Amino acid sequence: MTDHAGVMQRALDLAWRGWGRVHPNPLVGAVVLDRAGDVVGEGWHAEYGGHHGERVALDAAGERARGGTLVVSLEPCNHLGKQPPCTETIVAAGITRVVYALDDPNPAAAGGAGTLRAAGVAVDAGVRQAEAAAQNAQFLGRWRTPDRPWVALKLATSMDGRIADRSGRSRWISGEPAREYVHWLRAGMDAIGVGGATARADDPSLTVRGAIEPRTAPLRVVFDRAGNLPTTLRVLQTAAAQPTCVVAGALLSGERAAAIEATSARLIRSQSLRAGLAALRRAGVASILVEGGGQLAGALLAEGLVDRFYWIQSPLWLGERGVPAVGGWSGVELASAERWTVVERRALGADTLLVADRG
Ligand code: AOF
Ligand code: ZN
């Protein structure tokens, strides 16, 4: 009896190879087993709009797929999109069993399981479903929260939960491996956001400078209600070359608006954070990584607008006068505090990464 959960883990590992290249479409990995249960083909979705993972693995297997099993991290698609339906490719290849992890949330492409069963293919759904859902959280978010982007909050803190010292300095709390990880993370996001206070204090460039070249540079977003950011900030100075956006309050003066727009940054005026996120979604931002600071983190958490938390904790103390990770949110009683689901924890050099999803 083949260990399909183990093979699915391999499919999930392969799927990660598409990170930075396939979003907002899903990460998909696939493995073909022959009748004897031996691996005869592997594949993954490598480029947005390119061959689906199933097709790549089946092409690799060729005739050896006949009578075999396809193990894939997402329900095979049932539609003609940028690629032909995988259900047809699977049947034509002579696959007799499909094992998949996650139902396709895309109504245009869903229904593959039913089509395969109708064609006489055995289908096992839900193998390593939780892992697959965590891996494709942004893709699922496109349908779960259609009125805003999927929002991930990333904070690098001291052991006592401070994001900067008492002078406001935050460079660098985390070590080099953690900073490399953040560049990898940025590569797979539609946008990277910070609050105005962080933009002023750190003057970050918010670009991707890692091993992965993202398919498209993430939009850089500064949330600043007052909209009075100095135009000397690095993100505004480079706004003509790198897509940049300022999300300001509705009461922004015409003068400030003109100063921002003169930098080539796009300006969104909104009544609230939620409305600002809705405007970003309408502008095509399906995922955003918010990298602080504490005030923006607090405002997002208070409104229930964070889907995932990436926490990098470093082994140092900054004390009570350091800047708290979450500011301006009075919080909740323990009895009503939501318990998040941990989806990953591991070492990044001397630092510790914890990834947790709301709900
Ligand atoms: C992918 N890659 O490996 C799989 C996908 O426009 P298309 O033809 O690329 O189809 C995109 C949809 O196909 C996507 O929303 C998802 O529902 C389904 N499966 N998509 O990009 C893949 N297997
Ligand atoms: Zn497909």
CSV table of C-alpha atoms and ligand atoms in Angstrom, one decimal:
chain,number,residue,atom,x,y,z
A,1,MET,CA,0.0,0.0,0.0
A,2,THR,CA,1.6,3.3,-1.1
A,3,ASP,CA,1.9,6.0,1.5
A,4,HIS,CA,0.0,8.7,-0.3
A,5,ALA,CA,0.4,11.2,2.6
A,6,GLY,CA,4.2,10.9,2.2
A,7,VAL,CA,4.0,11.4,-1.5
A,8,MET,CA,1.7,14.4,-1.0
A,9,GLN,CA,4.4,15.9,1.2
A,10,ARG,CA,6.8,15.6,-1.7
A,11,ALA,CA,4.1,17.3,-4.0
A,12,LEU,CA,3.8,20.2,-1.4
A,13,ASP,CA,7.6,20.6,-1.3
A,14,LEU,CA,7.7,20.8,-5.1
A,15,ALA,CA,4.9,23.3,-5.1
A,16,TRP,CA,7.0,25.8,-3.1
A,17,ARG,CA,9.4,26.1,-6.1
A,18,GLY,CA,6.8,28.3,-7.8
A,19,TRP,CA,6.9,30.8,-4.9
A,20,GLY,CA,7.4,34.3,-6.3
A,21,ARG,CA,6.4,33.3,-9.8
A,22,VAL,CA,2.8,32.0,-9.8
A,23,HIS,CA,0.8,34.3,-7.5
A,24,PRO,CA,-2.0,35.2,-7.5
A,25,ASN,CA,-2.5,31.7,-8.9
A,26,PRO,CA,-1.9,28.7,-6.7
A,27,LEU,CA,1.3,26.9,-5.8
A,28,VAL,CA,0.8,23.4,-7.2
A,29,GLY,CA,3.0,20.3,-7.0
A,30,ALA,CA,2.4,16.9,-8.5
A,31,VAL,CA,3.9,13.4,-8.4
A,32,VAL,CA,3.0,10.5,-10.8
A,33,LEU,CA,3.3,6.9,-9.5
A,34,ASP,CA,3.2,3.9,-11.8
A,35,ARG,CA,1.1,0.8,-11.1
A,36,ALA,CA,3.8,-0.5,-8.8
A,37,GLY,CA,3.8,2.7,-6.8
A,38,ASP,CA,7.2,4.0,-8.0
A,39,VAL,CA,7.7,7.6,-8.8
A,40,VAL,CA,7.8,8.1,-12.6
A,41,GLY,CA,7.2,11.8,-12.9
A,42,GLU,CA,7.3,15.1,-10.8
A,43,GLY,CA,6.2,18.6,-11.6
A,44,TRP,CA,5.1,21.9,-10.3
A,45,HIS,CA,3.5,25.1,-11.5
A,46,ALA,CA,6.5,27.2,-12.2
A,47,GLU,CA,5.2,30.3,-13.9
A,48,TYR,CA,1.9,32.2,-13.8
A,49,GLY,CA,-0.1,31.3,-16.9
A,50,GLY,CA,2.2,28.4,-17.7
A,51,HIS,CA,1.7,24.7,-17.6
A,52,HIS,CA,-0.2,23.4,-14.5
A,53,GLY,CA,1.7,21.2,-12.1
A,54,GLU,CA,-0.3,18.1,-13.2
A,55,ARG,CA,0.6,18.5,-16.8
A,56,VAL,CA,4.3,19.0,-16.1
A,57,ALA,CA,4.4,15.8,-13.9
A,58,LEU,CA,2.4,13.8,-16.5
A,59,ASP,CA,4.7,15.0,-19.4
A,60,ALA,CA,7.7,13.8,-17.3
A,61,ALA,CA,6.1,10.4,-16.8
A,62,GLY,CA,5.0,9.9,-20.4
A,63,GLU,CA,3.7,6.4,-21.1
A,64,ARG,CA,4.7,5.2,-17.6
A,65,ALA,CA,1.7,7.1,-16.2
A,66,ARG,CA,-0.7,4.6,-17.8
A,67,GLY,CA,-2.6,2.8,-15.1
A,68,GLY,CA,-0.9,4.9,-12.4
A,69,THR,CA,-1.7,7.4,-9.7
A,70,LEU,CA,-1.4,11.2,-9.8
A,71,VAL,CA,-0.8,12.8,-6.4
A,72,VAL,CA,-1.4,16.6,-6.6
A,73,SER,CA,-1.7,19.3,-4.0
A,74,LEU,CA,-4.8,21.0,-5.6
A,75,GLU,CA,-8.0,19.5,-7.1
A,76,PRO,CA,-7.3,19.3,-10.9
A,77,CYS,CA,-8.9,22.1,-12.8
A,78,ASN,CA,-12.0,21.5,-14.9
A,79,HIS,CA,-11.9,24.5,-17.1
A,80,LEU,CA,-10.2,26.0,-20.1
A,81,GLY,CA,-8.3,29.0,-18.8
A,82,LYS,CA,-4.9,30.0,-19.9
A,83,GLN,CA,-4.3,26.3,-19.9
A,84,PRO,CA,-6.5,23.4,-21.0
A,85,PRO,CA,-8.4,21.5,-18.3
A,86,CYS,CA,-6.1,19.1,-16.4
A,87,THR,CA,-9.0,16.6,-16.0
A,88,GLU,CA,-8.7,15.9,-19.8
A,89,THR,CA,-5.0,15.7,-19.6
A,90,ILE,CA,-5.2,13.2,-16.7
A,91,VAL,CA,-7.8,11.0,-18.5
A,92,ALA,CA,-5.8,11.0,-21.7
A,93,ALA,CA,-2.7,9.9,-19.9
A,94,GLY,CA,-4.4,6.8,-18.6
A,95,ILE,CA,-4.3,7.7,-14.9
A,96,THR,CA,-6.6,5.5,-12.9
A,97,ARG,CA,-6.4,7.2,-9.4
A,98,VAL,CA,-6.0,10.9,-8.4
A,99,VAL,CA,-5.1,11.8,-4.9
A,100,TYR,CA,-5.4,15.5,-4.1
A,101,ALA,CA,-5.1,17.7,-1.0
A,102,LEU,CA,-7.2,20.8,-1.4
A,103,ASP,CA,-10.5,21.5,-3.2
A,104,ASP,CA,-10.2,24.2,-5.8
A,105,PRO,CA,-11.9,27.3,-4.4
A,106,ASN,CA,-12.0,28.9,-7.8
A,107,PRO,CA,-15.6,28.4,-9.0
A,108,ALA,CA,-14.5,28.7,-12.6
A,109,ALA,CA,-12.1,25.8,-12.3
A,110,ALA,CA,-13.7,23.6,-9.6
A,111,GLY,CA,-15.5,20.4,-10.1
A,112,GLY,CA,-12.5,18.4,-11.3
A,113,ALA,CA,-13.1,15.6,-8.8
A,114,GLY,CA,-16.6,15.0,-10.2
A,115,THR,CA,-15.5,15.0,-13.8
A,116,LEU,CA,-12.7,12.5,-13.0
A,117,ARG,CA,-15.0,10.2,-11.2
A,118,ALA,CA,-17.5,10.3,-14.0
A,119,ALA,CA,-14.7,9.3,-16.4
A,120,GLY,CA,-14.0,6.2,-14.2
A,121,VAL,CA,-11.0,7.6,-12.3
A,122,ALA,CA,-10.8,6.9,-8.6
A,123,VAL,CA,-10.4,10.1,-6.5
A,124,ASP,CA,-9.2,10.5,-3.0
A,125,ALA,CA,-9.6,14.1,-1.7
A,126,GLY,CA,-8.3,15.8,1.4
A,127,VAL,CA,-4.9,14.2,1.9
A,128,ARG,CA,-2.7,16.7,3.8
A,129,GLN,CA,-5.5,19.2,3.3
A,130,ALA,CA,-4.5,21.5,6.2
A,131,GLU,CA,-0.9,21.8,5.0
A,132,ALA,CA,-2.0,22.5,1.5
A,133,ALA,CA,-4.5,25.1,2.7
A,134,ALA,CA,-1.8,26.8,4.7
A,135,GLN,CA,0.5,26.8,1.7
A,136,ASN,CA,-2.1,28.3,-0.6
A,137,ALA,CA,-3.6,30.7,2.0
A,138,GLN,CA,-3.3,33.7,-0.3
A,139,PHE,CA,-5.0,31.8,-3.1
A,140,LEU,CA,-7.9,30.8,-0.8
A,141,GLY,CA,-8.1,34.3,0.4
A,142,ARG,CA,-9.0,35.5,-3.1
A,143,TRP,CA,-12.4,33.9,-2.5
A,144,ARG,CA,-12.7,34.0,1.3
A,145,THR,CA,-12.2,37.8,1.5
A,146,PRO,CA,-13.1,39.1,-1.9
A,147,ASP,CA,-13.4,42.7,-0.6
A,148,ARG,CA,-9.8,43.0,0.6
A,149,PRO,CA,-6.4,41.5,0.0
A,150,TRP,CA,-5.2,38.6,2.1
A,151,VAL,CA,-3.3,40.4,4.9
A,152,ALA,CA,-0.1,39.0,6.4
A,153,LEU,CA,1.6,40.8,9.3
A,154,LYS,CA,5.3,40.3,9.7
A,155,LEU,CA,7.1,41.5,12.8
A,156,ALA,CA,10.7,41.0,14.0
A,157,THR,CA,10.8,41.5,17.7
A,158,SER,CA,13.0,41.1,20.8
A,159,MET,CA,12.2,38.3,23.3
A,160,ASP,CA,10.1,40.9,25.1
A,161,GLY,CA,8.1,41.7,22.0
A,162,ARG,CA,9.7,45.1,21.1
A,163,ILE,CA,10.1,46.1,17.4
A,164,ALA,CA,12.5,48.9,18.2
A,165,ASP,CA,14.7,50.2,21.0
A,166,ARG,CA,13.8,53.2,23.2
A,167,SER,CA,15.4,55.5,20.6
A,168,GLY,CA,13.2,54.0,17.9
A,169,ARG,CA,16.0,52.0,16.3
A,170,SER,CA,15.1,48.7,14.8
A,171,ARG,CA,18.1,47.8,12.6
A,172,TRP,CA,18.8,45.1,13.1
A,173,ILE,CA,16.8,43.1,15.6
A,174,SER,CA,16.9,39.9,13.6
A,175,GLY,CA,19.9,38.3,12.0
A,176,GLU,CA,20.9,37.7,8.4
A,177,PRO,CA,19.1,34.3,7.9
A,178,ALA,CA,15.8,35.9,9.0
A,179,ARG,CA,16.4,38.9,6.8
A,180,GLU,CA,17.0,36.6,3.8
A,181,TYR,CA,13.8,34.8,4.7
A,182,VAL,CA,11.9,38.1,4.6
A,183,HIS,CA,13.1,38.8,1.1
A,184,TRP,CA,11.9,35.3,0.0
A,185,LEU,CA,8.6,36.1,1.7
A,186,ARG,CA,8.2,39.5,-0.1
A,187,ALA,CA,8.8,37.8,-3.5
A,188,GLY,CA,5.5,36.0,-3.2
A,189,MET,CA,3.3,38.9,-2.3
A,190,ASP,CA,1.4,41.4,-4.5
A,191,ALA,CA,2.2,44.2,-2.1
A,192,ILE,CA,4.4,45.1,0.9
A,193,GLY,CA,3.1,47.7,3.4
A,194,VAL,CA,4.3,49.8,6.3
A,195,GLY,CA,2.8,52.5,8.4
A,196,GLY,CA,3.8,56.1,8.1
A,197,ALA,CA,5.7,56.2,11.4
A,198,THR,CA,7.9,53.2,10.2
A,199,ALA,CA,8.4,54.8,6.8
A,200,ARG,CA,9.7,58.0,8.6
A,201,ALA,CA,11.8,56.2,11.2
A,202,ASP,CA,13.4,53.5,9.1
A,203,ASP,CA,13.1,55.0,5.6
A,204,PRO,CA,12.9,51.4,4.2
A,205,SER,CA,13.2,50.7,0.4
A,206,LEU,CA,10.6,47.8,0.6
A,207,THR,CA,12.2,46.0,-2.4
A,208,VAL,CA,12.9,42.3,-2.9
A,209,ARG,CA,16.6,41.7,-2.7
A,210,GLY,CA,16.9,37.9,-2.4
A,211,ALA,CA,17.7,34.8,-4.4
A,212,ILE,CA,14.2,34.8,-6.0
A,213,GLU,CA,13.4,37.2,-8.7
A,214,PRO,CA,9.7,37.9,-8.3
A,215,ARG,CA,7.6,37.8,-11.5
A,216,THR,CA,6.4,41.3,-10.7
A,217,ALA,CA,7.9,43.7,-8.2
A,218,PRO,CA,5.4,43.9,-5.3
A,219,LEU,CA,3.6,47.2,-4.9
A,220,ARG,CA,5.1,49.3,-2.0
A,221,VAL,CA,2.4,50.7,0.1
A,222,VAL,CA,2.7,53.3,2.9
A,223,PHE,CA,-0.4,53.7,5.1
A,224,ASP,CA,-0.4,57.3,6.4
A,225,ARG,CA,-3.6,58.8,7.4
A,226,ALA,CA,-2.3,62.4,7.4
A,227,GLY,CA,-0.5,61.9,4.2
A,228,ASN,CA,2.3,64.2,5.2
A,229,LEU,CA,5.2,62.0,4.4
A,230,PRO,CA,8.5,63.8,3.5
A,231,THR,CA,9.0,63.3,-0.2
A,232,THR,CA,12.7,62.7,0.5
A,233,LEU,CA,11.7,59.2,1.7
A,234,ARG,CA,13.4,56.4,-0.2
A,235,VAL,CA,10.1,54.9,-1.3
A,236,LEU,CA,8.8,58.2,-2.7
A,237,GLN,CA,12.2,59.1,-4.3
A,238,THR,CA,12.1,55.9,-6.2
A,239,ALA,CA,8.4,55.8,-7.0
A,240,ALA,CA,8.9,56.4,-10.7
A,241,ALA,CA,10.9,53.2,-11.0
A,242,GLN,CA,9.2,50.9,-8.5
A,243,PRO,CA,5.4,50.8,-8.1
A,244,THR,CA,4.5,52.7,-5.0
A,245,CYS,CA,1.2,53.8,-3.3
A,246,VAL,CA,0.2,56.0,-0.4
A,247,VAL,CA,-3.0,55.1,1.4
A,248,ALA,CA,-4.1,58.3,3.1
A,249,GLY,CA,-7.2,59.5,5.0
A,250,ALA,CA,-10.1,61.1,3.2
A,251,LEU,CA,-9.4,64.5,4.6
A,252,LEU,CA,-6.0,64.9,2.9
A,253,SER,CA,-5.4,68.4,1.7
A,254,GLY,CA,-5.1,69.1,-2.0
A,255,GLU,CA,-1.6,70.4,-1.4
A,256,ARG,CA,-0.4,67.2,0.2
A,257,ALA,CA,-2.1,65.1,-2.4
A,258,ALA,CA,-0.3,67.0,-5.1
A,259,ALA,CA,3.1,66.6,-3.4
A,260,ILE,CA,2.6,62.8,-3.2
A,261,GLU,CA,1.4,62.5,-6.7
A,262,ALA,CA,4.3,64.6,-8.0
A,263,THR,CA,6.6,61.7,-6.9
A,264,SER,CA,4.7,59.3,-9.3
A,265,ALA,CA,3.3,57.4,-6.3
A,266,ARG,CA,-0.3,56.4,-6.6
A,267,LEU,CA,-2.6,58.0,-4.0
A,268,ILE,CA,-5.6,56.3,-2.5
A,269,ARG,CA,-7.8,58.3,-0.1
A,270,SER,CA,-10.0,56.3,2.1
A,271,GLN,CA,-12.3,56.8,5.1
A,272,SER,CA,-10.8,53.8,7.0
A,273,LEU,CA,-8.1,51.2,7.0
A,274,ARG,CA,-10.7,48.7,5.8
A,275,ALA,CA,-11.7,51.0,2.9
A,276,GLY,CA,-8.1,51.5,2.0
A,277,LEU,CA,-7.6,47.8,1.8
A,278,ALA,CA,-10.7,47.4,-0.3
A,279,ALA,CA,-9.4,50.0,-2.7
A,280,LEU,CA,-6.1,48.1,-2.9
A,281,ARG,CA,-8.0,44.9,-3.8
A,282,ARG,CA,-9.9,46.8,-6.5
A,283,ALA,CA,-6.5,47.9,-7.8
A,284,GLY,CA,-5.5,44.2,-8.1
A,285,VAL,CA,-3.7,43.6,-4.8
A,286,ALA,CA,-4.8,40.1,-3.7
A,287,SER,CA,-2.1,39.8,-1.0
A,288,ILE,CA,-0.1,42.2,1.2
A,289,LEU,CA,2.7,41.7,3.7
A,290,VAL,CA,2.5,44.4,6.3
A,291,GLU,CA,5.9,44.8,8.0
A,292,GLY,CA,4.9,47.2,10.8
A,293,GLY,CA,5.1,49.3,12.7
A,294,GLY,CA,3.2,48.8,15.9
A,295,GLN,CA,0.5,51.3,15.3
A,296,LEU,CA,-0.5,49.8,12.0
A,297,ALA,CA,-0.3,46.3,13.4
A,298,GLY,CA,-2.6,47.3,16.3
A,299,ALA,CA,-5.1,49.0,14.0
A,300,LEU,CA,-5.2,45.9,11.7
A,301,LEU,CA,-5.6,43.5,14.6
A,302,ALA,CA,-8.2,45.6,16.3
A,303,GLU,CA,-10.3,45.5,13.1
A,304,GLY,CA,-9.8,41.7,12.6
A,305,LEU,CA,-7.9,42.4,9.3
A,306,VAL,CA,-4.9,40.1,9.8
A,307,ASP,CA,-5.1,36.7,8.2
A,308,ARG,CA,-1.6,35.5,9.0
A,309,PHE,CA,1.2,36.5,11.4
A,310,TYR,CA,4.9,35.9,10.6
A,311,TRP,CA,6.7,36.4,13.9
A,312,ILE,CA,10.5,36.5,13.9
A,313,GLN,CA,11.7,36.5,17.5
A,314,SER,CA,15.3,37.3,18.3
A,315,PRO,CA,17.2,36.4,21.4
A,316,LEU,CA,17.7,39.9,22.9
A,317,TRP,CA,15.8,42.2,25.3
A,318,LEU,CA,14.9,45.8,24.8
A,319,GLY,CA,12.8,46.6,27.9
A,320,GLU,CA,9.7,48.5,28.7
A,321,ARG,CA,10.7,51.6,26.9
A,322,GLY,CA,11.3,49.8,23.6
A,323,VAL,CA,8.5,50.1,21.0
A,324,PRO,CA,5.8,47.5,21.5
A,325,ALA,CA,5.0,45.2,18.6
A,326,VAL,CA,1.3,46.1,18.8
A,327,GLY,CA,0.3,49.7,19.7
A,328,GLY,CA,-2.9,51.6,20.1
A,329,TRP,CA,-5.1,48.5,20.6
A,330,SER,CA,-6.6,48.1,24.1
A,331,GLY,CA,-7.0,44.4,23.5
A,332,VAL,CA,-9.6,41.8,24.7
A,333,GLU,CA,-10.3,39.7,27.7
A,334,LEU,CA,-8.5,36.4,27.8
A,335,ALA,CA,-11.8,34.5,27.7
A,336,SER,CA,-12.7,36.1,24.3
A,337,ALA,CA,-9.2,36.1,22.9
A,338,GLU,CA,-9.1,34.1,19.6
A,339,ARG,CA,-6.6,31.3,19.6
A,340,TRP,CA,-4.7,31.3,16.3
A,341,THR,CA,-3.5,28.2,14.5
A,342,VAL,CA,0.2,27.6,14.3
A,343,VAL,CA,1.2,26.5,10.8
A,344,GLU,CA,4.9,26.6,11.0
A,345,ARG,CA,7.7,27.1,13.5
A,346,ARG,CA,11.4,26.8,12.9
A,347,ALA,CA,14.8,28.3,13.5
A,348,LEU,CA,16.2,31.0,11.2
A,349,GLY,CA,19.8,31.1,12.4
A,350,ALA,CA,19.6,32.3,16.0
A,351,ASP,CA,16.1,33.6,15.5
A,352,THR,CA,12.8,31.7,15.7
A,353,LEU,CA,10.1,31.9,13.1
A,354,LEU,CA,6.5,31.3,14.1
A,355,VAL,CA,3.7,31.4,11.5
A,356,ALA,CA,0.2,31.5,12.7
A,357,ASP,CA,-3.2,31.8,10.9
A,358,ARG,CA,-6.3,33.4,12.3
A,359,GLY,CA,-9.0,30.8,12.7
B,1,AOF,C1,-2.5,27.2,-11.8
B,1,AOF,N1,-1.5,26.2,-11.8
B,1,AOF,O1,-0.8,24.1,-11.5
B,1,AOF,C2,-3.1,24.6,-11.3
B,1,AOF,C3,-4.2,25.5,-11.4
B,1,AOF,O2,-5.8,30.3,-16.2
B,1,AOF,P1,-5.3,29.0,-15.9
B,1,AOF,O3,-5.6,28.0,-17.0
B,1,AOF,O4,-3.8,29.0,-15.6
B,1,AOF,O5,-6.0,28.4,-14.7
B,1,AOF,C4,-5.9,28.9,-13.4
B,1,AOF,C5,-6.8,28.1,-12.5
B,1,AOF,O6,-6.5,26.7,-12.6
B,1,AOF,C6,-6.5,28.4,-11.0
B,1,AOF,O7,-7.3,29.5,-10.5
B,1,AOF,C7,-6.8,27.1,-10.3
B,1,AOF,O8,-8.2,27.2,-10.0
B,1,AOF,C8,-6.6,26.0,-11.4
B,1,AOF,N2,-5.5,25.2,-11.1
B,1,AOF,N3,-3.8,26.8,-11.6
B,1,AOF,O9,-2.2,28.4,-12.1
B,1,AOF,C9,-1.8,24.9,-11.5
B,1,AOF,N4,-3.4,23.2,-11.1
B,2,ZN,ZN,-5.1,22.6,-14.3
